GROMACS .gro file of C-alpha atoms in nm:
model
  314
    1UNK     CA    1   0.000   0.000   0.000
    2UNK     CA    2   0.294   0.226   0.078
    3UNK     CA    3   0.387   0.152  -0.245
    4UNK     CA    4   0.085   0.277  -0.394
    5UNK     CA    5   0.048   0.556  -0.233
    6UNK     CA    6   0.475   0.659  -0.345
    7UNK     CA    7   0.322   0.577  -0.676
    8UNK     CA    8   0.020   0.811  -0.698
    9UNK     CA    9   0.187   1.072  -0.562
   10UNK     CA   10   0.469   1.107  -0.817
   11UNK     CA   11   0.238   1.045  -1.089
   12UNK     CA   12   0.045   1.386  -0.924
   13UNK     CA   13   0.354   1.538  -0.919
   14UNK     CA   14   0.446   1.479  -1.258
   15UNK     CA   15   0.113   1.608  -1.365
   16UNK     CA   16   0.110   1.957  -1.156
   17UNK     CA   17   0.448   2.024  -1.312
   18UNK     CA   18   0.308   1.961  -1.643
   19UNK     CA   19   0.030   2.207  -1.613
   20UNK     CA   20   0.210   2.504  -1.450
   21UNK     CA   21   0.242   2.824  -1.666
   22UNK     CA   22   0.549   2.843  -1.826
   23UNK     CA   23   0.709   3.170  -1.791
   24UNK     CA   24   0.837   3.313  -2.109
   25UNK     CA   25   0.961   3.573  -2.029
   26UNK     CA   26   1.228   3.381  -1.829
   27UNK     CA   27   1.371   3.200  -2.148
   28UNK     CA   28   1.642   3.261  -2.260
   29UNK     CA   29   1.605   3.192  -2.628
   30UNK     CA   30   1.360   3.464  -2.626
   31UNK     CA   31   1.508   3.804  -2.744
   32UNK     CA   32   1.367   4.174  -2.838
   33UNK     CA   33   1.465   4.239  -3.197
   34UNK     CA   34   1.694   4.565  -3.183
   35UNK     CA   35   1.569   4.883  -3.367
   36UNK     CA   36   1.685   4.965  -3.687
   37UNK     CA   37   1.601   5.357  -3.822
   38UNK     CA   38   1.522   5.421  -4.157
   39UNK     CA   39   1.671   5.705  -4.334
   40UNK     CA   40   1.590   5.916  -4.626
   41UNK     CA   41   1.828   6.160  -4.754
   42UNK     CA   42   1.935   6.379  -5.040
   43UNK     CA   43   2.221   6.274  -5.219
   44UNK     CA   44   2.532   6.545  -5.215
   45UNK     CA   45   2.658   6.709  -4.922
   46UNK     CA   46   2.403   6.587  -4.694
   47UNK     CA   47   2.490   6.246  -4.759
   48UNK     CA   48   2.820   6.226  -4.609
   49UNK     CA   49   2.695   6.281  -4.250
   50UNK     CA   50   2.551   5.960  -4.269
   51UNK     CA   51   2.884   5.754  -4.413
   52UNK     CA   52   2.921   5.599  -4.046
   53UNK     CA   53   2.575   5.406  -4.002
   54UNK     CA   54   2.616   5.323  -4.371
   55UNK     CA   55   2.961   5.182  -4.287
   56UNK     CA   56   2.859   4.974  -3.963
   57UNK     CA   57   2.487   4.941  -4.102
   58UNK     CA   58   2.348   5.076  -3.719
   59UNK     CA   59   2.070   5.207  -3.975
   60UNK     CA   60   1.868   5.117  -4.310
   61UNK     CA   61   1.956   5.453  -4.523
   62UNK     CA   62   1.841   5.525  -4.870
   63UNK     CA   63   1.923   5.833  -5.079
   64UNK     CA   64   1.746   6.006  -5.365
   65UNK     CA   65   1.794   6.275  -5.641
   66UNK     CA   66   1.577   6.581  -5.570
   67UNK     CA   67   1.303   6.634  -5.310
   68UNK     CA   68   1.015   6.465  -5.499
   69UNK     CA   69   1.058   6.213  -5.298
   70UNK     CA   70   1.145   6.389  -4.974
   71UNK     CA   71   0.797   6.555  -4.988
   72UNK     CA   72   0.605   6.288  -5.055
   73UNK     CA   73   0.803   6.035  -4.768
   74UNK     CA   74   0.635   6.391  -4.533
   75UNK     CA   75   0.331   6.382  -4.604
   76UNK     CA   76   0.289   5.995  -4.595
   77UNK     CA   77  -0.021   5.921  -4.389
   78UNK     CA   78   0.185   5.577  -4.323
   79UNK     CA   79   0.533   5.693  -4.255
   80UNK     CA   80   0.797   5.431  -4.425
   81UNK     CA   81   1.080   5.669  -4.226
   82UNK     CA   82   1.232   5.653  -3.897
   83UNK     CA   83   1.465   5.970  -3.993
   84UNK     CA   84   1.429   6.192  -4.311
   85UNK     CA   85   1.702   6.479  -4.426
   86UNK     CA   86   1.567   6.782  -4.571
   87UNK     CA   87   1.571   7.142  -4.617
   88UNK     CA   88   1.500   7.308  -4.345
   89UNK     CA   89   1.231   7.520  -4.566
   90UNK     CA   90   1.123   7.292  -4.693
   91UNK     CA   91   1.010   7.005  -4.347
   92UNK     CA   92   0.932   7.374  -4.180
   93UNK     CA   93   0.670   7.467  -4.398
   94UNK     CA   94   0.494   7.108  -4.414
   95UNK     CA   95   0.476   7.120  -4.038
   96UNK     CA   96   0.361   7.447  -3.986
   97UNK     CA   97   0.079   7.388  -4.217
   98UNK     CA   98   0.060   7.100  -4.011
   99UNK     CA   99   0.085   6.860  -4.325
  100UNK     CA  100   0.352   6.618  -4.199
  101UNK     CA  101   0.406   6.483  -3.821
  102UNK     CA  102   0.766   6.458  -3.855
  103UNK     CA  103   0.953   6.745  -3.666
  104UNK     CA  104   1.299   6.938  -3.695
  105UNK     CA  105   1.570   6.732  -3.429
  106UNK     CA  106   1.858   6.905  -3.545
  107UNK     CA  107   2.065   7.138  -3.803
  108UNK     CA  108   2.295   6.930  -4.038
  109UNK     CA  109   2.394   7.170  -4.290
  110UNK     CA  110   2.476   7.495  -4.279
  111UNK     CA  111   2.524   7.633  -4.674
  112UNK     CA  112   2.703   7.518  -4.938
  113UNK     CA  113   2.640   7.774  -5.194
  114UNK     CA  114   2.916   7.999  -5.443
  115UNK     CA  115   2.943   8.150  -5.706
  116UNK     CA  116   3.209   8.054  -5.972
  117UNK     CA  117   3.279   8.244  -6.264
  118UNK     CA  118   3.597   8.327  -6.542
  119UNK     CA  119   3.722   8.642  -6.381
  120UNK     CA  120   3.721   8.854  -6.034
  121UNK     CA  121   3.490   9.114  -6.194
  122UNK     CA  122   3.193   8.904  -6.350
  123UNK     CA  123   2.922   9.076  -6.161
  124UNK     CA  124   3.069   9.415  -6.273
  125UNK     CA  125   3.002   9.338  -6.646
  126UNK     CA  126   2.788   9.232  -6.906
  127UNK     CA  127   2.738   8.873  -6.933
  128UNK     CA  128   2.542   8.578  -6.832
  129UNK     CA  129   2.461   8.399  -6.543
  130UNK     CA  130   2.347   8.058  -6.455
  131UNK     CA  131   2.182   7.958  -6.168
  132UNK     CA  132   1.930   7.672  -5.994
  133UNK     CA  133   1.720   7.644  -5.761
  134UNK     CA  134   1.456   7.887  -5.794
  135UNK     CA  135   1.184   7.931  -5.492
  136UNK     CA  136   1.399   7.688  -5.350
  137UNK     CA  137   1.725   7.753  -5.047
  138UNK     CA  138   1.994   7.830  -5.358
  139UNK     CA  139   1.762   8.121  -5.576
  140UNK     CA  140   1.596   8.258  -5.235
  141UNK     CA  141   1.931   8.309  -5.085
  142UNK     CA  142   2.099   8.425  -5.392
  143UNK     CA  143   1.838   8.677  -5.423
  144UNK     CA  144   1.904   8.789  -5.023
  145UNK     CA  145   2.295   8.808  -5.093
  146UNK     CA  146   2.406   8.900  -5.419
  147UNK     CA  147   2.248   9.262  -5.561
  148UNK     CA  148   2.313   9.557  -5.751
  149UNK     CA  149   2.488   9.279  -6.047
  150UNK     CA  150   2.546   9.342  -6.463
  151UNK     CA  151   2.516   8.958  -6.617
  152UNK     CA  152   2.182   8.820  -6.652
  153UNK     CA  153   2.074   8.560  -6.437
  154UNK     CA  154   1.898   8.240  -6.570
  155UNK     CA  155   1.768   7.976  -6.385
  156UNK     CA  156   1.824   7.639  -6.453
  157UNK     CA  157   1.659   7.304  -6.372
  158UNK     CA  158   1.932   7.137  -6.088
  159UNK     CA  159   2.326   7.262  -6.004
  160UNK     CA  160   2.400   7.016  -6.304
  161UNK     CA  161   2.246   7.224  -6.549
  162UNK     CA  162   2.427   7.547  -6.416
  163UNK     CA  163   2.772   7.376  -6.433
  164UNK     CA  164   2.682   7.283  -6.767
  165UNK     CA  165   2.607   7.621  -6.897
  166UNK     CA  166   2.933   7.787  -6.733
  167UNK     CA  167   3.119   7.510  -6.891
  168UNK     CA  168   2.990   7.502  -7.221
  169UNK     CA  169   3.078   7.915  -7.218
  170UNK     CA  170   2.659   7.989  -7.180
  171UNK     CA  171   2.725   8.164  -6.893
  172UNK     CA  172   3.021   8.313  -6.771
  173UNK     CA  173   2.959   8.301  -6.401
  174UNK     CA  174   2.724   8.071  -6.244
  175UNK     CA  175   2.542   7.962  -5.885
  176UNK     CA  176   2.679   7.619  -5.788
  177UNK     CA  177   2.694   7.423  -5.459
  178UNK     CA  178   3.015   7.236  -5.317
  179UNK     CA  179   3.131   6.981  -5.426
  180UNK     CA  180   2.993   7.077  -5.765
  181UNK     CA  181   3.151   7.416  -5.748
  182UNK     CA  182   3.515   7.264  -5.716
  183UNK     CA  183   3.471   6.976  -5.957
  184UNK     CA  184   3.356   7.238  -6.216
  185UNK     CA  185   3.649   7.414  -6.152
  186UNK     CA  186   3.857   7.068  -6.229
  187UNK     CA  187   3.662   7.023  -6.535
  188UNK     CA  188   3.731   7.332  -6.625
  189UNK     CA  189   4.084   7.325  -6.621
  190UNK     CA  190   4.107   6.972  -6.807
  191UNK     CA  191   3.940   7.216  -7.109
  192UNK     CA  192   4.235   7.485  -7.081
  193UNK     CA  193   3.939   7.765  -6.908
  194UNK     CA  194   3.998   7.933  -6.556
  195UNK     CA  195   3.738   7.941  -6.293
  196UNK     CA  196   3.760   8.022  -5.957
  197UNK     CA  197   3.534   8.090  -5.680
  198UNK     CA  198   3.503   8.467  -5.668
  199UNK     CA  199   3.179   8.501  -5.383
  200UNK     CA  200   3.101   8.275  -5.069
  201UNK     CA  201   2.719   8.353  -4.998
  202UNK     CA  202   2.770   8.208  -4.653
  203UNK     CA  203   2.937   8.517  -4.592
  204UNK     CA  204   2.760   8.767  -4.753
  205UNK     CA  205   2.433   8.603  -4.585
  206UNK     CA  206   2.604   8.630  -4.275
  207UNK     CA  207   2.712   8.975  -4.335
  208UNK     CA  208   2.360   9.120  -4.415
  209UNK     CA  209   2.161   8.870  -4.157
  210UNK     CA  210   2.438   8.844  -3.783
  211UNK     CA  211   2.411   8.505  -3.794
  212UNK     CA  212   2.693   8.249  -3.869
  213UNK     CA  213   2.605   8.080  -4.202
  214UNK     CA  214   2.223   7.971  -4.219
  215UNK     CA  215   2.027   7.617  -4.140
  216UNK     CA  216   2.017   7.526  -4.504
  217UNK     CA  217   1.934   7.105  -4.422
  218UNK     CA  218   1.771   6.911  -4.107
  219UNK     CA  219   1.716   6.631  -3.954
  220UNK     CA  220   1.349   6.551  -3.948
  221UNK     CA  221   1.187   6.269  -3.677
  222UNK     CA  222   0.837   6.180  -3.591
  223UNK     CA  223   0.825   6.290  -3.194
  224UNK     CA  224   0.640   5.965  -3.047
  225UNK     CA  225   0.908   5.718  -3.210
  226UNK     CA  226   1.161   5.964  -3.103
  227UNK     CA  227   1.049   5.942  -2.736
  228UNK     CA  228   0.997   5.566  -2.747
  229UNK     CA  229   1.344   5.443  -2.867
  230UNK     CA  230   1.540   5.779  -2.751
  231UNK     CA  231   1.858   5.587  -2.704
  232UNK     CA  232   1.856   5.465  -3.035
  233UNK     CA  233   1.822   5.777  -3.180
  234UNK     CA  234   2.079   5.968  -2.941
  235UNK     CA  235   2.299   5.711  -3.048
  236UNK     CA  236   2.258   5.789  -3.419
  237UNK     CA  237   2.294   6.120  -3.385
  238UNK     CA  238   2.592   6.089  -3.162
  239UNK     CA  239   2.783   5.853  -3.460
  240UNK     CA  240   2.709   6.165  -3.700
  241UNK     CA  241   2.826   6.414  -3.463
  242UNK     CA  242   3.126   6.218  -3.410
  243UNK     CA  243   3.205   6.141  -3.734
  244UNK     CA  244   3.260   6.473  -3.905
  245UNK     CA  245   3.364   6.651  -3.593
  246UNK     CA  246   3.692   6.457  -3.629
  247UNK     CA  247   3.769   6.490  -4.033
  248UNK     CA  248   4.046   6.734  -4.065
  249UNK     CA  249   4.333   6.733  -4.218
  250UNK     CA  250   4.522   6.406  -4.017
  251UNK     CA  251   4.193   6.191  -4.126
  252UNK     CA  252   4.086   6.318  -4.491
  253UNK     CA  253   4.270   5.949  -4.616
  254UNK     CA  254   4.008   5.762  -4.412
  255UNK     CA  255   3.725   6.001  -4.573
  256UNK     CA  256   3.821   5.926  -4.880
  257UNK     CA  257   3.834   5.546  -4.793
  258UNK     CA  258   3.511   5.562  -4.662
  259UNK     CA  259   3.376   5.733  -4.958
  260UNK     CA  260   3.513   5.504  -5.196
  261UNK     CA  261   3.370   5.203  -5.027
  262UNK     CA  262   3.037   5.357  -5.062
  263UNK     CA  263   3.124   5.496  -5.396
  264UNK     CA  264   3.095   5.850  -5.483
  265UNK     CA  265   2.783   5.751  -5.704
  266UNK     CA  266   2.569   5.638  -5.424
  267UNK     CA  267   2.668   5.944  -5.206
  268UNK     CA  268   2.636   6.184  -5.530
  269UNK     CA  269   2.952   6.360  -5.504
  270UNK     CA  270   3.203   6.393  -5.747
  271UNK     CA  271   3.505   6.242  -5.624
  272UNK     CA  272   3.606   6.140  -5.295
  273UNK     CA  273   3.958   6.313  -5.374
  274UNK     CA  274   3.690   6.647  -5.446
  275UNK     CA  275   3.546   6.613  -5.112
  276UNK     CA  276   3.820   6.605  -4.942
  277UNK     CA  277   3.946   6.890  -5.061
  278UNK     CA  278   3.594   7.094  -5.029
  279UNK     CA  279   3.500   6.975  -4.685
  280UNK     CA  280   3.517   7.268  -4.501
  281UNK     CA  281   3.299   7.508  -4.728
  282UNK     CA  282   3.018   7.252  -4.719
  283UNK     CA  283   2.981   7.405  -4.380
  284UNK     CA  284   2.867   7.020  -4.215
  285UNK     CA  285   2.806   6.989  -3.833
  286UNK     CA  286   2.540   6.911  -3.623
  287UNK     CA  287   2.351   7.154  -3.423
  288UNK     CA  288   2.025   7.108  -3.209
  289UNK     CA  289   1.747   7.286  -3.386
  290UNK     CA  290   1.625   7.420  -2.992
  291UNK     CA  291   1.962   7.542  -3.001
  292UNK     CA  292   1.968   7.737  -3.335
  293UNK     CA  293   1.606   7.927  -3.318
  294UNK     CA  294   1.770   8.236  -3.385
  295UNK     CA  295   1.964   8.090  -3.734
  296UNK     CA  296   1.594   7.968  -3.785
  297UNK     CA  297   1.423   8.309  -3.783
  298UNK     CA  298   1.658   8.461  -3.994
  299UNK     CA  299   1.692   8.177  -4.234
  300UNK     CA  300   1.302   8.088  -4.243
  301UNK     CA  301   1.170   8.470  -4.285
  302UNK     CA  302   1.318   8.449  -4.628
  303UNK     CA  303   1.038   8.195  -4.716
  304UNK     CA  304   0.801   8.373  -4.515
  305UNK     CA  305   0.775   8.100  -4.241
  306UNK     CA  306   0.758   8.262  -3.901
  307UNK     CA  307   0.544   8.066  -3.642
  308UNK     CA  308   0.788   7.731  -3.664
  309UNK     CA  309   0.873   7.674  -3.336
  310UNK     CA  310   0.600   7.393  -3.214
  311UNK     CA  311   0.777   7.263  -3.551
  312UNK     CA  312   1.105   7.144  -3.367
  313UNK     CA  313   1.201   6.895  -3.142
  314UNK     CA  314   1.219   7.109  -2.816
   0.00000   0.00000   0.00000
């Protein structure tokens, strides 16, 4: 009977531990997938910020021609992206019209814009010149900086079509964007011409407006994802901030490395030997956007945008 009872009793036992819950959140084998941001950029200068989650693939990044696509990733009623890198004008004025839920985080770019031309005294004489980017950051602050000028301006379609016409001896002086500006230069050499940069609108814009340079491209996040994975994000912007806070002159070999492993083509720049040498007047480094509200009034008024602050990431 004794031995019955020993029987019964393990067989009970057997069967309790059988039924009990099991605790899954105890296992092991059970893991949180880690987050991965999407990015959308423009290609050109506002791609190389992101060369060091491209490199170590910390983030899904895709870049595009134009801001076609740019617009229409805002105003997505299902947003595909984690992160998207615009003009500043351009995210501003969605917001404040309160077309897009994505916000300003930060300041990534801070003008790229000259004007190269055949001789020191273009804007003194006759002539013609070509520009891009009509309505848009390049004509608007072009219009703010350079005044009282002889050569005719024409606007063309993209910064392509401007180097094209200064190269092709359409225009004699002409609006162009770094890298652009310096490979133009280049090209023009290899056809026996002379260009040189003869204005830096940075300056003149700071000149006329007290501020240093102007918020010409942002960083754009939607606020709720932002606040739910804050780390990851931090840490993203922390691998950009790091990243082209230490190119200078000692690590321009490793840019150029890096560039070439992602080729130029993907980045849309000319050269990584180009960028290199045009780093500095692309004017790249991160700033918060609650830290730059005065750059942002002063940039912003030119597009008539004033009431952008609940537009930022405060």
């Amino acid at each position: 009977m004794k031995k019955m009872i020993a029987v019964l009793s393990a067989v009970l036992l057997l069967v309790g531990c059988s039924t009990a819950p099991i605790d899954k959140t105890a296992d092991p084998e059970v893991k949180t997938e880690p987050v991965v941001l999407s990015v959308l950029a423009p290609k050109g200068a506002t791609s190389l910020p992101l060369i060091p989650v491209v490199l170590d693939k910390s983030a899904d990044v895709t870049f595009v021609d134009g801001t076609d696509v740019i617009q229409a990733a805002f105003v997505n009623p299902n947003p595909e992206y984690s992160v998207i890198i615009a003009p500043t004008n351009l995210g501003t004025k969605l917001g404040s019209a309160g077309k897009t839920n994505y916000k300003m985080l930060g300041i990534l770019t801070w003008g790229n814009l000259y004007l190269v031309a055949d001789s020191e005294d273009a804007l003194s004489n006759e002539g013609e010149l070509a520009a891009f980017g009509e309505g848009a950051v390049p004509g608007l602050v072009f219009n703010e900086t350079v005044v009282d000028i002889k050569p005719n301006v024409t606007y063309y379609n993209s910064v392509t079509d401007a180097q094209a016409a200064l190269l092709s001896g359409k225009a004699n002086v002409a609006l162009l964007a770094e890298p652009a500006a310096t490979a133009t230069i280049a090209k023009g050499k290899e056809q026996g011409k002379e260009f040189k940069i003869i204005m830096d609108l940075q300056k003149e814009f700071e000149a006329k407006s007290g501020t240093v340079g102007y918020p010409q491209a942002a960083i754009y996040v939607l606020e709720d994802k932002y606040n739910e994975n804050k780390v990851v994000y931090d840490q993203f912007i922390a691998s950009i901030q790091d990243y082209v806070s230490n190119v200078n002159a000692d690590t321009m070999d490793q840019l150029k490395l890096d560039i070439d492993e992602i080729t130029p083509e993907e980045l849309g720049v000319p050269s990584s030997e180009i960028v290199s040498k045009t780093w500095d007047r692309m004017n790249i480094r991160y700033v918060p956007a609650s830290e730059s509200i005065e750059q942002l009034q002063a940039f912003l008024a030119l597009f008539g945008i004033e009431n952008f602050e609940e537009s930022i990431i405060k």
